[in-house]
Short mmCIF file of C-alpha atoms in Angstrom, two decimals:
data_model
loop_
_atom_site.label_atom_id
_atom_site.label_comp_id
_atom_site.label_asym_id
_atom_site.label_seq_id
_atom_site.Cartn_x
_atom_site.Cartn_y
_atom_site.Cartn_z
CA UNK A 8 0.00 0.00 0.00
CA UNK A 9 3.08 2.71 0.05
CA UNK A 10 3.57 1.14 -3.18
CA UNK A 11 0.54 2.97 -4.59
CA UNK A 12 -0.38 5.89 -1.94
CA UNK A 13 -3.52 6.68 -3.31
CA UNK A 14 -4.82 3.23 -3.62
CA UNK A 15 -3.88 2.43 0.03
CA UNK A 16 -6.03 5.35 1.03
CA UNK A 17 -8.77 3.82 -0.53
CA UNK A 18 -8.19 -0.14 0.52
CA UNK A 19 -7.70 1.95 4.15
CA UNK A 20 -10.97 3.44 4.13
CA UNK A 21 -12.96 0.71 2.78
CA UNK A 22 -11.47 -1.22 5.92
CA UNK A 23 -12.51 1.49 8.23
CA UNK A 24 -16.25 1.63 7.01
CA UNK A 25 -16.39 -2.72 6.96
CA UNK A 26 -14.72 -3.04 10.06
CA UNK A 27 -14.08 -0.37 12.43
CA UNK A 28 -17.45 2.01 11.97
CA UNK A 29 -20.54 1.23 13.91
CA UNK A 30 -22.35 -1.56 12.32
CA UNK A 31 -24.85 -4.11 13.12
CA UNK A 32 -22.24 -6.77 14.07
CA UNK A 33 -19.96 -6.08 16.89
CA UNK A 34 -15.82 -5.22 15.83
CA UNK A 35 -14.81 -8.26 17.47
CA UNK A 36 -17.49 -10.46 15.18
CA UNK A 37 -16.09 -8.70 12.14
CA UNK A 38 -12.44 -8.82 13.00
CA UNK A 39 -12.73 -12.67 13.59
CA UNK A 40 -14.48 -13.10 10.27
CA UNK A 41 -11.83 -11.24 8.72
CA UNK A 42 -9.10 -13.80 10.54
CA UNK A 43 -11.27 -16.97 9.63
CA UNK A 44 -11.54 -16.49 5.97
CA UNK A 45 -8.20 -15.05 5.86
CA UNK A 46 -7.16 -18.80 7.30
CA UNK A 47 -9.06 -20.25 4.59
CA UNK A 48 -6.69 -18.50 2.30
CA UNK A 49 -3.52 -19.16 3.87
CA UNK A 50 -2.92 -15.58 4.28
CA UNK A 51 -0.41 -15.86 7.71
CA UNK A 52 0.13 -12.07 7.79
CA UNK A 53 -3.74 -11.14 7.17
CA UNK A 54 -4.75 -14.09 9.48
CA UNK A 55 -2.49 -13.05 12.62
CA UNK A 56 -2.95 -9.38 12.65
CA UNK A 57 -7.10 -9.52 12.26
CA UNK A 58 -6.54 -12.41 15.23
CA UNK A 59 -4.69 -9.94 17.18
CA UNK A 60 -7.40 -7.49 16.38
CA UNK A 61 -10.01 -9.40 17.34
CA UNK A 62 -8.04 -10.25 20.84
CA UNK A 63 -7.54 -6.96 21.48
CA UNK A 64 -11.26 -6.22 21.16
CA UNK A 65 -13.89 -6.32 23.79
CA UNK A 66 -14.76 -10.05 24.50
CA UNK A 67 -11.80 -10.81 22.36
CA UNK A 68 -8.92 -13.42 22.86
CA UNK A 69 -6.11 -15.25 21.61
CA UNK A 70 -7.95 -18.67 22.76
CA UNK A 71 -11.07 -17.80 21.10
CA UNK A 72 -9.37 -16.72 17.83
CA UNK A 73 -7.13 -20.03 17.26
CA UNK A 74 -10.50 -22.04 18.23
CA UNK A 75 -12.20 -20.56 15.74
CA UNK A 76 -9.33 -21.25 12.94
CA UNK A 77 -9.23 -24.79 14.24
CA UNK A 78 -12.77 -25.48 13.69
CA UNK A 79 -15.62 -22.53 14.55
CA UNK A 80 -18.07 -25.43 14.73
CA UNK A 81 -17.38 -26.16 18.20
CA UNK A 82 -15.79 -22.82 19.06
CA UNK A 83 -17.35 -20.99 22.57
CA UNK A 84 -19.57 -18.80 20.17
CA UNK A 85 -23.36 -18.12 19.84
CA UNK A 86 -24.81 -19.61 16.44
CA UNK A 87 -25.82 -16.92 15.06
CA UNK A 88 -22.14 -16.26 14.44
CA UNK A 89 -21.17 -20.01 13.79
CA UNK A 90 -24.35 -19.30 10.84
CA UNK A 91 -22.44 -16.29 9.60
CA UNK A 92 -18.85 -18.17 9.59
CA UNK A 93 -20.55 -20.95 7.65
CA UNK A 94 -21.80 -18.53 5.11
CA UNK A 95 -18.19 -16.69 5.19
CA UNK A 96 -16.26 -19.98 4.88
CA UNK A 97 -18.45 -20.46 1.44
CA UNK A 98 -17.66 -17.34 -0.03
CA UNK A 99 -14.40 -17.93 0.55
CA UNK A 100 -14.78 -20.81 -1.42
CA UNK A 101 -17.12 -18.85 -4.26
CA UNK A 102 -20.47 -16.49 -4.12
CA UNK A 103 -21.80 -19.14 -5.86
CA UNK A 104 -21.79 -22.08 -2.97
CA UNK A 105 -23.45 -19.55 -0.74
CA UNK A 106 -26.99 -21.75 -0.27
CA UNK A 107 -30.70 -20.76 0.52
CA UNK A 108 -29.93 -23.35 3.26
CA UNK A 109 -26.77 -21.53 4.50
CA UNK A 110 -28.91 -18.31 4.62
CA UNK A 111 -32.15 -19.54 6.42
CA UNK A 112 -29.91 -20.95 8.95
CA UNK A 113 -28.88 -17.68 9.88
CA UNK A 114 -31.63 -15.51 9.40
CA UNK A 115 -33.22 -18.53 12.00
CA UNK A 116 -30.92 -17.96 14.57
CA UNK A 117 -31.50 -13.96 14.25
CA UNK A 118 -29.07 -12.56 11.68
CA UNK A 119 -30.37 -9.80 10.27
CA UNK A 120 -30.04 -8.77 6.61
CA UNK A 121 -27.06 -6.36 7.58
CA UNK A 122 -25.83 -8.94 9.63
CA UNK A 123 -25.41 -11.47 6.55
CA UNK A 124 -24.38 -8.43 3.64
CA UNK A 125 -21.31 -7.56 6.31
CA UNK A 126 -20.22 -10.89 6.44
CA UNK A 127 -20.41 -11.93 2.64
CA UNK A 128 -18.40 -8.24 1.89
CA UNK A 129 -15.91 -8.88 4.53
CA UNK A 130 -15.32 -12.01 3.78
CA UNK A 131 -15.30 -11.02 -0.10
CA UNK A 132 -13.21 -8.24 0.83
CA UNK A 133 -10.49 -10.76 2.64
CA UNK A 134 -10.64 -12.74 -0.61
CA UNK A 135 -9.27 -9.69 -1.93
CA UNK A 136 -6.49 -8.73 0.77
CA UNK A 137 -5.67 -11.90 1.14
CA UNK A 138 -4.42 -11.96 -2.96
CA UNK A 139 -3.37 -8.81 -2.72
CA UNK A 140 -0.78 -9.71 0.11
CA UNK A 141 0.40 -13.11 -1.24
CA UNK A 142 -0.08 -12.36 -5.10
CA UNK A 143 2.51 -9.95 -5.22
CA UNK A 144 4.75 -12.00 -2.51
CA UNK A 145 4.59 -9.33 0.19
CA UNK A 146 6.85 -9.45 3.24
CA UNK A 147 5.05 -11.72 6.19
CA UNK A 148 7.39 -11.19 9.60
CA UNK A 149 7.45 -14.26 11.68
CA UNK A 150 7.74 -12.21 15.24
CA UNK A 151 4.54 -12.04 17.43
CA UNK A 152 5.34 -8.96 18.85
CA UNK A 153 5.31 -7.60 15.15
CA UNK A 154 1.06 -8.92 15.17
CA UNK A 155 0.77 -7.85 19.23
CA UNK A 156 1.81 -4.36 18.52
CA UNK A 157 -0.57 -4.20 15.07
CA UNK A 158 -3.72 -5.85 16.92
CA UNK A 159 -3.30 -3.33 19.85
CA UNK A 160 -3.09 -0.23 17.77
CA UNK A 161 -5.73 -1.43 15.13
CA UNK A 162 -8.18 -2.40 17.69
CA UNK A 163 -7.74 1.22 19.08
CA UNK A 164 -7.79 3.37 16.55
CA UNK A 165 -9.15 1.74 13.41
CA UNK A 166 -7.70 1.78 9.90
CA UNK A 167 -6.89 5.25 9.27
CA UNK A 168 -4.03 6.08 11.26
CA UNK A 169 -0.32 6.00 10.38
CA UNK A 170 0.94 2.39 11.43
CA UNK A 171 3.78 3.04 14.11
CA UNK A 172 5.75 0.36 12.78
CA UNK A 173 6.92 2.42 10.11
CA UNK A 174 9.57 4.41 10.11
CA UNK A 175 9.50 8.34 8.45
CA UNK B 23 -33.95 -14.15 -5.94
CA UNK B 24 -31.87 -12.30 -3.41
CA UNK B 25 -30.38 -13.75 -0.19
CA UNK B 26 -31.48 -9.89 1.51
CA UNK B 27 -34.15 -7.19 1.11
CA UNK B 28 -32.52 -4.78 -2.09
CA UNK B 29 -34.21 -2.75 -3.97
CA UNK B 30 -36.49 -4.53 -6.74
CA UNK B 31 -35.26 -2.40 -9.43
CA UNK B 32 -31.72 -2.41 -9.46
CA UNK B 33 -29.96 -5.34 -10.35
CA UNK B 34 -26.13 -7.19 -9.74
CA UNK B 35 -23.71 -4.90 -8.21
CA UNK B 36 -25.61 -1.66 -8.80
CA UNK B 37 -28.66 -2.92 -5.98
CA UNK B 38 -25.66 -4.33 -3.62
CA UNK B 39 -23.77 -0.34 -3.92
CA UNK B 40 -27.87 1.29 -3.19
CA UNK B 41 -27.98 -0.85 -0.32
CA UNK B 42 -25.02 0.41 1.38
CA UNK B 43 -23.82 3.34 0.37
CA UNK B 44 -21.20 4.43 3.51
CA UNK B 45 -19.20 0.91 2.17
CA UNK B 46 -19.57 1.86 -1.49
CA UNK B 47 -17.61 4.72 -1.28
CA UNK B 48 -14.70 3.78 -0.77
CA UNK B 49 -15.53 0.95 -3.02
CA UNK B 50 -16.29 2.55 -6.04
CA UNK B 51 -13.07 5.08 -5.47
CA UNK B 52 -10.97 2.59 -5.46
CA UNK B 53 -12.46 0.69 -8.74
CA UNK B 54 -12.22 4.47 -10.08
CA UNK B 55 -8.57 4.54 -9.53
CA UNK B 56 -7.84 1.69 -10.99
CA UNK B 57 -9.72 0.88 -14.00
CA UNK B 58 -9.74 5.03 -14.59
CA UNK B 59 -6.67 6.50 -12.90
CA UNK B 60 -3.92 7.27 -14.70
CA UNK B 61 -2.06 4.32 -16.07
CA UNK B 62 -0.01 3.43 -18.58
CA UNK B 63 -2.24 0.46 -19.30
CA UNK B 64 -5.28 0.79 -21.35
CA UNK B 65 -8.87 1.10 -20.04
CA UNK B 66 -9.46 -1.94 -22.02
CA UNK B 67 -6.82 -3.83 -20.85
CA UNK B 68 -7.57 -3.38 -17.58
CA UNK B 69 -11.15 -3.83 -18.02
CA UNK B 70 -9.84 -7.06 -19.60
CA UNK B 71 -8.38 -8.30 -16.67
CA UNK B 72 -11.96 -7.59 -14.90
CA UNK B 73 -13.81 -9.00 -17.50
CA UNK B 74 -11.20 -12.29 -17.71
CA UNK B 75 -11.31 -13.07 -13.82
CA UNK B 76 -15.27 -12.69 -13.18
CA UNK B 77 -15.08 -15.08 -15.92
CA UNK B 78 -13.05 -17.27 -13.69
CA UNK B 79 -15.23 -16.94 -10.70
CA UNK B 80 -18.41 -17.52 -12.92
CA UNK B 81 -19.66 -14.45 -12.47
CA UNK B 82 -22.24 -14.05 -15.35
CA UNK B 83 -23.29 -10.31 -14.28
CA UNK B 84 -19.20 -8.85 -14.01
CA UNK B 85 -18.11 -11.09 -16.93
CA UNK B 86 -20.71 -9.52 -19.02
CA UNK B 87 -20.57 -5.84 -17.69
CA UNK B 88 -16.57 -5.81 -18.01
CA UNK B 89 -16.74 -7.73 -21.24
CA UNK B 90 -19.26 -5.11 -22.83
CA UNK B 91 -17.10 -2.17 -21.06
CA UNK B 92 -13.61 -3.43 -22.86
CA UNK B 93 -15.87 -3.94 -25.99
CA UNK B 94 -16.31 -0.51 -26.21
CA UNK B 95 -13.18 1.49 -25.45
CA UNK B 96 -10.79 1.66 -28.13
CA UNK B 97 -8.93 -1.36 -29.29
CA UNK B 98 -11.06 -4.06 -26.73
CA UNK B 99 -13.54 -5.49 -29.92
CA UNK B 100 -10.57 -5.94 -31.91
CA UNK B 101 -8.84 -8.28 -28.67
CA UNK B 102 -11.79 -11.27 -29.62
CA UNK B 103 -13.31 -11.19 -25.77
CA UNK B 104 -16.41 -12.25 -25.49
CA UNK B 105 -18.41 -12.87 -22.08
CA UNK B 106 -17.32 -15.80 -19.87
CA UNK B 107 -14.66 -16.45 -22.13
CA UNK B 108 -11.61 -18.49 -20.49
CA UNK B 109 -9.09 -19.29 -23.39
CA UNK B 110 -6.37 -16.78 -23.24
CA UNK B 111 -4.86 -17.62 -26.37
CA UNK B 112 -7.88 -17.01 -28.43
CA UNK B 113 -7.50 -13.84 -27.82
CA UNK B 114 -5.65 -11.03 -30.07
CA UNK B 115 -3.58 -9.31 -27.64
CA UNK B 116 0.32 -8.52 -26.97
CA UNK B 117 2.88 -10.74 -25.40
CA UNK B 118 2.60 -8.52 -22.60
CA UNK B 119 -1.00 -8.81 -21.96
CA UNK B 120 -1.03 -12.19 -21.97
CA UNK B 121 1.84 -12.81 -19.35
CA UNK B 122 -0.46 -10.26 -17.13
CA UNK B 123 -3.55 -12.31 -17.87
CA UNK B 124 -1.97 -15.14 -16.46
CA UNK B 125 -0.84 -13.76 -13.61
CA UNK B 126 -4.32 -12.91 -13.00
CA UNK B 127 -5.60 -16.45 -13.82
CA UNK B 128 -3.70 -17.34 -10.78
CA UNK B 129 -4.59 -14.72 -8.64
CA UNK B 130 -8.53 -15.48 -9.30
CA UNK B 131 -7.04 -19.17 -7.48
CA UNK B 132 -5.35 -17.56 -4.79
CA UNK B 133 -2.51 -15.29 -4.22
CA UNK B 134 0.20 -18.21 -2.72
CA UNK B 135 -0.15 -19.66 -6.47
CA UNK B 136 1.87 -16.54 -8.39
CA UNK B 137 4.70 -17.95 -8.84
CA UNK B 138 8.25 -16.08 -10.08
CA UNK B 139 8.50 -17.27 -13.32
CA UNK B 140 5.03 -15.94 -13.63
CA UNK B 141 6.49 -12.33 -12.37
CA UNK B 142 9.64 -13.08 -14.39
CA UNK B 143 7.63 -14.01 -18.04
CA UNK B 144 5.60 -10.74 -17.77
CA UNK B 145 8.50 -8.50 -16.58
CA UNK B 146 10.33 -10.41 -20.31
CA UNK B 147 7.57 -9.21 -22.41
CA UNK B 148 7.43 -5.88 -21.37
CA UNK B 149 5.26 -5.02 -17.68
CA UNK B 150 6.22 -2.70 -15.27
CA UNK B 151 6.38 -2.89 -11.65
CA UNK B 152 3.63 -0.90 -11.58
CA UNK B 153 1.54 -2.59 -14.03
CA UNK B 154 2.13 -6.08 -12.18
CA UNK B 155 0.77 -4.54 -9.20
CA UNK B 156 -2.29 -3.32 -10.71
CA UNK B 157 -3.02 -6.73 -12.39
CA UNK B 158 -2.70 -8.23 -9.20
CA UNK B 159 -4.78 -5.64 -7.65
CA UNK B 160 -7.63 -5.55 -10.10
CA UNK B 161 -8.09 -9.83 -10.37
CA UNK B 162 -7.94 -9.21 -6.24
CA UNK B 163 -10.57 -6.46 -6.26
CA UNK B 164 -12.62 -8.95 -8.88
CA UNK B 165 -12.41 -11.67 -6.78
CA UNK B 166 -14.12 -9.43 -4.53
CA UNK B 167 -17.09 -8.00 -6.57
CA UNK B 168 -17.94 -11.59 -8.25
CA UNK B 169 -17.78 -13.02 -4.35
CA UNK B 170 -20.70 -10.10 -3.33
CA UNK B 171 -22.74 -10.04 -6.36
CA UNK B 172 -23.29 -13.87 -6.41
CA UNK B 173 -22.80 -14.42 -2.45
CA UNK B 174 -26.40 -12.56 -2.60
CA UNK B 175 -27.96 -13.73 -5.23
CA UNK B 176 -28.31 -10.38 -7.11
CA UNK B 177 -30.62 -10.43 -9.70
CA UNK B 178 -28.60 -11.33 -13.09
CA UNK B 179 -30.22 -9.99 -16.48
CA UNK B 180 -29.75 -12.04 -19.35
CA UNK B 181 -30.11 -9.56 -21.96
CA UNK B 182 -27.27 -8.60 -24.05
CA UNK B 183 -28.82 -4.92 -24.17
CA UNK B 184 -28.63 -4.69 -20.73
CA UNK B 185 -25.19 -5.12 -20.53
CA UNK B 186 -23.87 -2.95 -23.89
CA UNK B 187 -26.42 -0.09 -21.52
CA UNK B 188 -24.19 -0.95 -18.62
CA UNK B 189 -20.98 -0.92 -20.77
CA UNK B 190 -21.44 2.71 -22.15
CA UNK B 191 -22.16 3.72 -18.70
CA UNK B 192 -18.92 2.70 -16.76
CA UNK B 193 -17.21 3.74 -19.98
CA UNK B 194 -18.42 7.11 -20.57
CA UNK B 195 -19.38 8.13 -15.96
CA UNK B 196 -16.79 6.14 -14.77
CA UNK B 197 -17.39 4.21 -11.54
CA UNK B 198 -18.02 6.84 -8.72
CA UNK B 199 -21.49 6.63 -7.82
CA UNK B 200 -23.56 9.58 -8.69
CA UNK B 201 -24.44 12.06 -6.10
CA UNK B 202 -27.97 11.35 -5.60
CA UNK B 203 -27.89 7.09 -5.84
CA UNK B 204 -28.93 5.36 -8.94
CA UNK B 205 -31.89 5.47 -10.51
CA UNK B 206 -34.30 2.40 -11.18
CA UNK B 207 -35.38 2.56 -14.93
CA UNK B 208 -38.60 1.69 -16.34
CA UNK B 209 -36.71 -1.18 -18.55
CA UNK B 210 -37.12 -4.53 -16.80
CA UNK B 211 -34.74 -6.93 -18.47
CA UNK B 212 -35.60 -10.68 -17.89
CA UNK B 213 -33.39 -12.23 -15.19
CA UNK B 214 -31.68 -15.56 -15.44
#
């Protein structure tokens, strides 16, 4: 995103609105979408920093993150987010496996329509971070305290603010 | 029909961009900059690359829309494209072009599958830095659209007019949405 100033300033913003702005689903439900479908695409650097995110946030941890990449079936969440993940984990896959079924599940256990659009365009939106990252062989760092630092600051002051881990 | 309450009248991307608007700002900006900012890549070409991955992802609505869009700015009819067309070879386009198409094709998989003799092939025939990035940007950015338009089940005409009425528009107003939201009109094109 340096790369191409003005273009980060948009990808920056349209992170802000999807995840950071009031919405109908809470930051830490977005932020762990963001991580799960990021997992589905292999994505380490997008998959640790929206985890650390997500921590960071209220009812957020590192626990409830890695259950949810290990399988958010039998993660300690309500089903009306286990719905949402199941709808998320097919986009990942296409817009086209997304099933009646898949949505009358969720609207069942009380997602709204705003509740299922923000999932399929965040999870359609890490489909397109996720390529962006890897496509173009971006640098991942390996350290946790590189992810601990960006999931503190993120969580606090959403997407539009200079990242301190770069140097003027 | 639609996984979610849009409005009746608006179809594809267009009814998913009305319903809302605060997330299709940014949106549309960034499709603005790069199928419109300055580049030294065509508008077709990159319009190409739009049209070429919603292909890809099956995405009847974007494949169309994109593939009517390059058909119209100079030099896309001449290329051969046609909607959900997959064979890059059939098509009449430079060396360059189709070492950037291919990168795409592997983007629209995932980005872990670019590989460097992918990067090295293009960067032999002629692309930039700058236009490798953008490829890999735009089949990213597709891979999102073609993910929300079909993730809902927007409505999808099947009428080629509908798409050549599409075309002109993104061609001729760009893609930053008009002031006052779209406007429904009175033609109702049959839906697949």
């Amino acid at each position: 995103m340096q790369f191409r100033p003005d273009v980060g300033i948009a990808l920056n913003q349209l992170a802000q609105v999807l995840l950071a702005e009031e919405a109908s689903l809470s930051k830490r439900d977005r932020e762990l979408i963001a991580s799960f479908v990021s997992s589905r695409n292999a994505c380490t650097f997008c998959v640790t920093s929206h985890g650390a995110i997500a921590a960071h946030l209220p009812g957020g941890n590192q626990e409830l993150v890695e259950a949810i990449w290990k399988d958010y079936k039998t993660a300690p969440i309500d089903d009306k987010l286990k719905a949402l993940l199941q709808i998320a984990e097919k986009v990942a896959k296409g817009g086209l496996h997304v099933t009646q079924a898949d949505i009358t599940a969720a609207k069942e256990k009380g997602g709204s329509d705003l509740d299922i659009h923000d999932t399929v365009l965040i999870a359609a939106t890490f489909c397109m971070f996720n390529r962006y990252v890897d496509g173009l062989g971006a640098t991942t760092p390996y350290d946790p305290g590189f992810y601990e630092i960006v999931g503190r600051q993120r969580a606090a002051e959403g997407y539009l603010t200079k990242s301190v881990l770069v140097k003027d | 029909m639609p996984h979610i309450a849009l409005h009746p009248d608006l179809y594809g991307i267009t009814s998913l961009l009305d319903f809302r608007p605060e997330i299709a700002a940014p949106l549309c900006r960034l499709t603005q900059l790069l199928l419109r900012g300055e580049s030294t890549m065509t508008e077709a070409e990159r319009e190409m690359i739009a049209a070429h991955v919603s292909s890809l992802n099956a995405c009847t609505f974007c494949s169309s829309a994109h593939t009517a869009a390059t058909c119209l700015l100079p030099g896309g009819k001449e290329s051969g494209i046609e909607p959900m067309q997959t064979d890059l070879q059939a098509l009449h386009i430079s060396d360059k072009m189709k070492g950037l198409l291919s990168i795409a094709t592997k983007v629209q998989k995932n980005g872990n599958q670019v590989t460097q003799h992918d990067i090295d092939v293009a960067r032999a025939s002629g692309a930039t830095d700058l236009e490798i990035h953008d490829t890999v940007l735009i089949a990213s950015l597709f891979c999102l659209y073609n993910r929300y338009v079909d993730g809902l089940a927007t409505l999808t005409p099947s009428d080629p007019e509908f798409y050549t009425t599409l075309g002109k528009r993104i061609t001729t107003r760009g893609y930053l949405m008009p002031e006052d939201g779209y406007d429904a009109t009175n033609y109702k094109p049959n839906i697949i």
